[in-house]
Short mmCIF file of C-alpha atoms in Angstrom, two decimals:
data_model
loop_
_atom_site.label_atom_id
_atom_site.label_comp_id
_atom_site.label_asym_id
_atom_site.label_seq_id
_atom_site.Cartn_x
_atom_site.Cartn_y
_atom_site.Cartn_z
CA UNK U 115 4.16 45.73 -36.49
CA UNK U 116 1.10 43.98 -38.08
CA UNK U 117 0.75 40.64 -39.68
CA UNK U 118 0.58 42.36 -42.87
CA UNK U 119 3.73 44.13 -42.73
CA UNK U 120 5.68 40.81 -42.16
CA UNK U 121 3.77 39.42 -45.05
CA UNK U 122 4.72 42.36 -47.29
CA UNK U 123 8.33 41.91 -46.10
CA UNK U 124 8.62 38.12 -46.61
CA UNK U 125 7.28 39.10 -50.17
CA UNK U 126 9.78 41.61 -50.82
CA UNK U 127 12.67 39.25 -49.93
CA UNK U 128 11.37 36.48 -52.21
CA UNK U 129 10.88 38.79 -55.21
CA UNK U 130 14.14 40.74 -54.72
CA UNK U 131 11.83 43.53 -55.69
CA UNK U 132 9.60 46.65 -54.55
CA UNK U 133 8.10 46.79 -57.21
CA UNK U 134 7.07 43.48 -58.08
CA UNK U 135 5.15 43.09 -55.07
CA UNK U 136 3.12 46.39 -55.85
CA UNK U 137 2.12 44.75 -58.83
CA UNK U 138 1.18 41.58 -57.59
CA UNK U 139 -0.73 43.55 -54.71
CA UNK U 140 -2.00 45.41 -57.18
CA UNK U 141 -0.36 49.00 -54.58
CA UNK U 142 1.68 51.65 -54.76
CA UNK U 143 5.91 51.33 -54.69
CA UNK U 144 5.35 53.62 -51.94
CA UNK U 145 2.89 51.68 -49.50
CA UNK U 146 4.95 48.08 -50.15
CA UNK U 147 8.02 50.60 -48.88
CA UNK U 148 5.61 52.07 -45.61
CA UNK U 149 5.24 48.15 -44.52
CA UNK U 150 9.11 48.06 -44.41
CA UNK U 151 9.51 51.13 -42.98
CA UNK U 152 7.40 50.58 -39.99
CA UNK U 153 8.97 47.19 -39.25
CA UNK U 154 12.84 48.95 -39.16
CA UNK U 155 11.27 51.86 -37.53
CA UNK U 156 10.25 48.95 -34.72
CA UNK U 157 13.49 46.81 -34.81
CA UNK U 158 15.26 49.97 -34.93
CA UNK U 159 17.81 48.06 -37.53
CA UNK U 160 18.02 48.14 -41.46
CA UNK U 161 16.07 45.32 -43.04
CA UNK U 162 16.73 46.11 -46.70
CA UNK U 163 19.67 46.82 -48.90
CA UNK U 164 19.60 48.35 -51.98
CA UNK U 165 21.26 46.99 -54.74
CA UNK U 166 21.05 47.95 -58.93
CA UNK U 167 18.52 45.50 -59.59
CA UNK U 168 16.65 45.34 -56.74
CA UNK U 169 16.65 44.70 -53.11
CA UNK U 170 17.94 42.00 -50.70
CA UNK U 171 17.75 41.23 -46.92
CA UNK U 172 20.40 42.47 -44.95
CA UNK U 173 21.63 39.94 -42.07
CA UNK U 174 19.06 41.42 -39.33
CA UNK U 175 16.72 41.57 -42.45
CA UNK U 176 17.06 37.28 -43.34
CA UNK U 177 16.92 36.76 -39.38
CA UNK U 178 13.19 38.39 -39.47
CA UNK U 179 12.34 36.91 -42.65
CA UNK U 180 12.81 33.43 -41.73
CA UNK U 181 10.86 33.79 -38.45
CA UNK U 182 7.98 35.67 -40.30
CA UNK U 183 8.22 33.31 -42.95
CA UNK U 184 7.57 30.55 -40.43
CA UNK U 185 5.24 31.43 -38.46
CA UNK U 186 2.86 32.98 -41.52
CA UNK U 187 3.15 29.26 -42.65
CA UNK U 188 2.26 27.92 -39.62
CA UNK U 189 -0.96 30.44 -39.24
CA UNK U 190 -1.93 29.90 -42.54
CA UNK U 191 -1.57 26.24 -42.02
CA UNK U 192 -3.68 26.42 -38.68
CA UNK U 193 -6.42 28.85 -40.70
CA UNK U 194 -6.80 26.18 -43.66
CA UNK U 195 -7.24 23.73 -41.03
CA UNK U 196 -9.85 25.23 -39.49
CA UNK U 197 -11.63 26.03 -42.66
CA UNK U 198 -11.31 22.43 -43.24
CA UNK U 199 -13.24 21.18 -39.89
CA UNK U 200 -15.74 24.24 -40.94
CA UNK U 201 -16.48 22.55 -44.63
CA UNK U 202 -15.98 18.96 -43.91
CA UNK U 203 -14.25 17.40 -47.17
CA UNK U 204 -14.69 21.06 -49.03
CA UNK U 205 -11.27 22.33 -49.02
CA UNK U 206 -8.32 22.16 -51.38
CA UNK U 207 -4.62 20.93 -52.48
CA UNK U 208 -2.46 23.39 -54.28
CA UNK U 209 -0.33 21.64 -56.07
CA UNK U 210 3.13 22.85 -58.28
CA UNK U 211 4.33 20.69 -61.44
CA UNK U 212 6.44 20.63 -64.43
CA UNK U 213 4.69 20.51 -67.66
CA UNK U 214 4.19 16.78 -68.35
CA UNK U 215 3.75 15.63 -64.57
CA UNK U 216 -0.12 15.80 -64.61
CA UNK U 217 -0.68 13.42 -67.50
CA UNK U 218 2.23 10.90 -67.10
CA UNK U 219 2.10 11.04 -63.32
CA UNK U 220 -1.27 12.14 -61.97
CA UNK U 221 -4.07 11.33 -63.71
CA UNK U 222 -5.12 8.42 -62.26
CA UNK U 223 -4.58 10.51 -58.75
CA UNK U 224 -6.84 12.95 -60.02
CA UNK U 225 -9.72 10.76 -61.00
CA UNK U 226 -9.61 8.48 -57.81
CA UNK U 227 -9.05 11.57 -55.28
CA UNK U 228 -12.05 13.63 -56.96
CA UNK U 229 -14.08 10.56 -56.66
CA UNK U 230 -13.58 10.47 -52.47
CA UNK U 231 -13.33 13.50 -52.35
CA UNK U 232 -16.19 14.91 -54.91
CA UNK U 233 -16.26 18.53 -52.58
CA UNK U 234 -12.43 19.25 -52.69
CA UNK U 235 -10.43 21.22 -54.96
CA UNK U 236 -7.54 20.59 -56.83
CA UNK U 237 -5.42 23.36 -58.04
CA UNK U 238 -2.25 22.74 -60.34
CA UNK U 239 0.42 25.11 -61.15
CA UNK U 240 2.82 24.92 -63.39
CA UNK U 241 6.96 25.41 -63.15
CA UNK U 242 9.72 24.88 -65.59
CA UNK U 243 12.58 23.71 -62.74
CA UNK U 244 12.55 22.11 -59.18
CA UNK U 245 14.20 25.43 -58.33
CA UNK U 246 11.11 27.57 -58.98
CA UNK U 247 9.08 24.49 -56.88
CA UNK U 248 10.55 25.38 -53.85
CA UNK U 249 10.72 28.88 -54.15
CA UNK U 250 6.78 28.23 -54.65
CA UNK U 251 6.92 25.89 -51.75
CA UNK U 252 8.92 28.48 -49.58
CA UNK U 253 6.38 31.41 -50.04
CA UNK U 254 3.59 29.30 -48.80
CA UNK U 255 1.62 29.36 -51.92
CA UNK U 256 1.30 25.94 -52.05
CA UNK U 257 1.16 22.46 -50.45
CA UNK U 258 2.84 20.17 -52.64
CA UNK U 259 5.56 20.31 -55.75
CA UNK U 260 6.54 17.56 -58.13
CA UNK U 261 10.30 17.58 -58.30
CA UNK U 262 13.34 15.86 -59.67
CA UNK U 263 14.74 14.66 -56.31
CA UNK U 264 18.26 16.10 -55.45
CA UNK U 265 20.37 17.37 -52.86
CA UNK U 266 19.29 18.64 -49.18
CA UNK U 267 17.76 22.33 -49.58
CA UNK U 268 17.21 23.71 -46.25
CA UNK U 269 13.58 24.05 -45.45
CA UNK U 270 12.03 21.48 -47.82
CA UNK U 271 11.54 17.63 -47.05
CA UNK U 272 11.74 15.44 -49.98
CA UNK U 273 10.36 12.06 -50.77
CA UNK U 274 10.92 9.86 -53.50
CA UNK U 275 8.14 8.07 -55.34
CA UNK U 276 9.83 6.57 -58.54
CA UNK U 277 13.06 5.89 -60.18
CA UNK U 278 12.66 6.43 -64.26
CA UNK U 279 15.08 4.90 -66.68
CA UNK U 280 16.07 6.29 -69.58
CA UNK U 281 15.08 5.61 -73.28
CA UNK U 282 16.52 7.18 -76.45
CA UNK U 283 13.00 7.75 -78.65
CA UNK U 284 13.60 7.08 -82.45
CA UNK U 285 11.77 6.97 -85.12
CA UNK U 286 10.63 3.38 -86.29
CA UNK U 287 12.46 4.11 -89.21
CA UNK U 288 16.07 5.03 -88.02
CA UNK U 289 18.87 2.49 -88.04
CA UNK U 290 18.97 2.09 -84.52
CA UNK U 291 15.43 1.17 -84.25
CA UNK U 292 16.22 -2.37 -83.93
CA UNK U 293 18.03 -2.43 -81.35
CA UNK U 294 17.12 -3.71 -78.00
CA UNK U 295 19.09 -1.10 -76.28
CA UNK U 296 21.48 1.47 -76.76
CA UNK U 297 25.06 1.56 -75.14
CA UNK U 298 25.93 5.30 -73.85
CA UNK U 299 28.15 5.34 -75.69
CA UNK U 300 26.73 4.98 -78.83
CA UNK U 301 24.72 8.32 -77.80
CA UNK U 302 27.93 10.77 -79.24
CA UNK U 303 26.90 9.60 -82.26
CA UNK U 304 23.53 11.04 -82.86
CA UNK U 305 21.82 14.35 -83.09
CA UNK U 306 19.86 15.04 -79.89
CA UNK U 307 16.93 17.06 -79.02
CA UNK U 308 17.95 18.22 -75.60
CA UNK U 309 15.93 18.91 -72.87
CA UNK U 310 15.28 22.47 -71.30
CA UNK U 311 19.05 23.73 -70.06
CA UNK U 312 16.94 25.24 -66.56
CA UNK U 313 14.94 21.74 -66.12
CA UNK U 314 16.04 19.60 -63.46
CA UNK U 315 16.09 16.31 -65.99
CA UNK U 316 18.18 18.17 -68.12
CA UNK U 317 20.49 18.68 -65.30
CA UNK U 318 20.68 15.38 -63.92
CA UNK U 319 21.13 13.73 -67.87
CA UNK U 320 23.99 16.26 -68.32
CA UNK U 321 26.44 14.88 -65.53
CA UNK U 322 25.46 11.23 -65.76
CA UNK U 323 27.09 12.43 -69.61
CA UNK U 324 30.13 13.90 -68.06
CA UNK U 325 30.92 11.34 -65.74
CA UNK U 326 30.52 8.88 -68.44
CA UNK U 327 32.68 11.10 -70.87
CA UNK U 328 29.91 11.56 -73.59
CA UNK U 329 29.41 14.42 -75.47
CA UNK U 330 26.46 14.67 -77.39
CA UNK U 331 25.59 16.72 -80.19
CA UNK U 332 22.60 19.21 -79.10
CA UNK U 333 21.54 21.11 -82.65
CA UNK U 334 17.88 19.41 -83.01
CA UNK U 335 16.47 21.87 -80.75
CA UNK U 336 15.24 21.97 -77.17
CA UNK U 337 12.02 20.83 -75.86
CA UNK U 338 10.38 19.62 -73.08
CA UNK U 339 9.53 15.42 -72.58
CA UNK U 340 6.42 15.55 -74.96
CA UNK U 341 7.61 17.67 -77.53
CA UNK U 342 11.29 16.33 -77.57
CA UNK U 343 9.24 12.65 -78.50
CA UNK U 344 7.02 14.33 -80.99
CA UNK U 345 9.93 15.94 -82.51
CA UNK U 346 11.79 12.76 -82.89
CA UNK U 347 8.67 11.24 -84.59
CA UNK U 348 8.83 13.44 -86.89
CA UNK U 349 12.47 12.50 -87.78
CA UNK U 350 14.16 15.96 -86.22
CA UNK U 351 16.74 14.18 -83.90
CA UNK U 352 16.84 11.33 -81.42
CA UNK U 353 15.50 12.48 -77.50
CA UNK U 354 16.75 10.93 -74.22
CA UNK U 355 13.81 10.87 -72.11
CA UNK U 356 12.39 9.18 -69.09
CA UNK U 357 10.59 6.22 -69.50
CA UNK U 358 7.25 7.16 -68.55
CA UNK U 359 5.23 5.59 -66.34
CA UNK U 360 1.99 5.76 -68.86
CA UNK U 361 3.86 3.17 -70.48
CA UNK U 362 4.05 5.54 -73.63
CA UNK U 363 7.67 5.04 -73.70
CA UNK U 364 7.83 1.39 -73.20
CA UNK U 365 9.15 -0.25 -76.43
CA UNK U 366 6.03 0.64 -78.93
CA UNK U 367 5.09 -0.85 -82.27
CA UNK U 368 3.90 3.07 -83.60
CA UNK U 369 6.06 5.71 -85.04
CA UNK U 370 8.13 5.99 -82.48
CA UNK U 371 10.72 3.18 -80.80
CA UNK U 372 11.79 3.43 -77.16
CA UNK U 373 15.13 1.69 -76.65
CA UNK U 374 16.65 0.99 -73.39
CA UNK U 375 19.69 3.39 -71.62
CA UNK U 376 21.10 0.88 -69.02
CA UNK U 377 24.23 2.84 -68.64
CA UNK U 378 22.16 5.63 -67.36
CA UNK U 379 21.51 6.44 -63.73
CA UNK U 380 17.56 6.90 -63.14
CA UNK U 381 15.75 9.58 -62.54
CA UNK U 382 14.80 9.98 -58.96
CA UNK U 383 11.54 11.95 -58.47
CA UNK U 384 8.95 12.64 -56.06
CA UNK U 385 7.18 15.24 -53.64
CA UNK U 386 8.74 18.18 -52.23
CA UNK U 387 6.74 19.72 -49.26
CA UNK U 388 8.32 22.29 -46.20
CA UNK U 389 7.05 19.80 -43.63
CA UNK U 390 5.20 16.86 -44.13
CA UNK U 391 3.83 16.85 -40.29
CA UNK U 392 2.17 20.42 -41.41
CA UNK U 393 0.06 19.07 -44.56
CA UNK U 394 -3.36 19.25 -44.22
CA UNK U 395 -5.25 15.77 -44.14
CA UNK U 396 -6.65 16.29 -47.93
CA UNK U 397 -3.00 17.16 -48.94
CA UNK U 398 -1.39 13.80 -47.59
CA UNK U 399 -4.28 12.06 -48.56
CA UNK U 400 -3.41 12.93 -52.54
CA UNK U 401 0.09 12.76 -52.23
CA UNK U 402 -0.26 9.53 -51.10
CA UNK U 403 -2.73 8.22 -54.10
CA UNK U 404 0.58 9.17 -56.46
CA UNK U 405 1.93 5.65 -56.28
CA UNK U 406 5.40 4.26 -57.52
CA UNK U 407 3.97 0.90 -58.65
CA UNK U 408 2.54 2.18 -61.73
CA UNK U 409 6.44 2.92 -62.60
CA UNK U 410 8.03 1.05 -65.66
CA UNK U 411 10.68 -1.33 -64.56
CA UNK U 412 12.97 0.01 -67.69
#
């Protein structure tokens, strides 16, 4: 049993798929299946099952893979560490994101943190839903993922930074535009450009609308924050958004009105890590540079 073959394993488990870890080791089906192999050859139990699209862990199978899981976390935690203390202020921060978070969350981050830290790396990746974050976060492939705080998930700490409130965008020339907020209710009434159904926003907007009993009226199109604003600029349908904390989204005298949602839970969001204890000291040191205070208020 070698490192490598619990590496290969923990792989297979994530992608569901033989295949798909050839490719992305750029190997043969047939030596991703030898690594298996060898490891039920010495547990002397089945890891795998087969299934029509793919392969999943059997119940011996997720026992191994969480151990290997951990503890190739906690070696590759202890080897990035050391590479650290071998290149001073030289290493890096892989970080996951949705599409927007850089510019409405980070920027300032960026600048300050490559400033202290002129010999570190930054390295951004992008996701379309907190789900895929911590499947990111749970290979190891990164340190840190932007998320849309929820729920518990077993093996990921979250941490809340900010609390958006919600704005319907408009353009400056709609009838509502005058208005210095909009009930919730009033939101059945217009045509909405709706937010990606596998986002986590989306998600969160969709049962604060059930519990308040409002259906809304989604045949503008679908877009993410950005493009849902630009849309309604260009007089395509009205977006509910998160007020931003770039202050883009705070009132606005432009082509584009931000009005108010008070009836609208905020948005919770925040870091995601798999242990906070087990972030390197250049990690921690940008996740903590992301500060709440430059939030709006709503």
């Amino acid at each position: 049993m070698t490192l490598d073959d619990l590496r290969v394993f923990v792989a297979v488990c994530r992608a569901g798929s033989l295949s798909a870890v050839a490719r992305d080791l750029s190997c043969t089906q047939s030596a991703v299946s030898q690594h298996v192999k060898r490891l039920e050859r010495e547990t002397k139990v089945q890891l795998l099952e087969r299934h029509p699209r793919g392969v999943a862990p059997t119940a011996a199978g997720r026992l191994l893979r969480a151990a290997a899981a951990d503890g190739i976390a906690g070696l590759d935690l202890a080897l990035r560490r050391l590479d650290e203390l071998a290149r001073g202020e030289a290493g890096s921060v892989r970080i996951t994101t949705g599409a927007t978070t850089v510019r409405h969350f980070m920027s300032e981050a960026v600048v300050a943190f490559r400033n202290r830290y002129p010999r570190a790396g930054l390295e951004f990746r992008t996701e379309t839903s907190s789900r895929s974050c911590f499947d990111a976060l749970a290979s190891n492939t990164l340190d840190l993922a932007w998320i849309t705080i929820g729920g518990p998930m077993p093996g990921i700490q979250q941490r809340r930074v900010a609390e958006l409130p919600w704005v319907l965008a408009v353009r400056a020339d709609d009838p509502l535009a005058d208005r210095t907020h909009i009930e919730a209710a009033d939101l059945g009434d217009v045509r909405h450009i709706r937010l990606p159904e596998d986002s986590s926003s989306r998600a969160h907007l969709d049962t604060a609308f059930a519990k308040l009993g409002i259906h809304v009226t989604s045949d503008a199109g679908i877009a993410d924050w950005d493009t849902a604003i630009l849309l309604a600029e260009l007089g395509l349908g009205h977006a509910v958004v998160p007020a931003l904390p770039d202050r883009r989204t705070a009132g606005g005298t432009g082509p584009v009105r931000f009005l108010p949602i008070p009836d609208l839970p905020r948005l919770p969001v925040g870091w995601a890590v798999r242990r906070w204890d087990d972030l390197t000291p250049l990690a921690r040191a940008f996740a903590d540079s992301v500060a709440p205070d430059d939030t709006p208020d709503g």
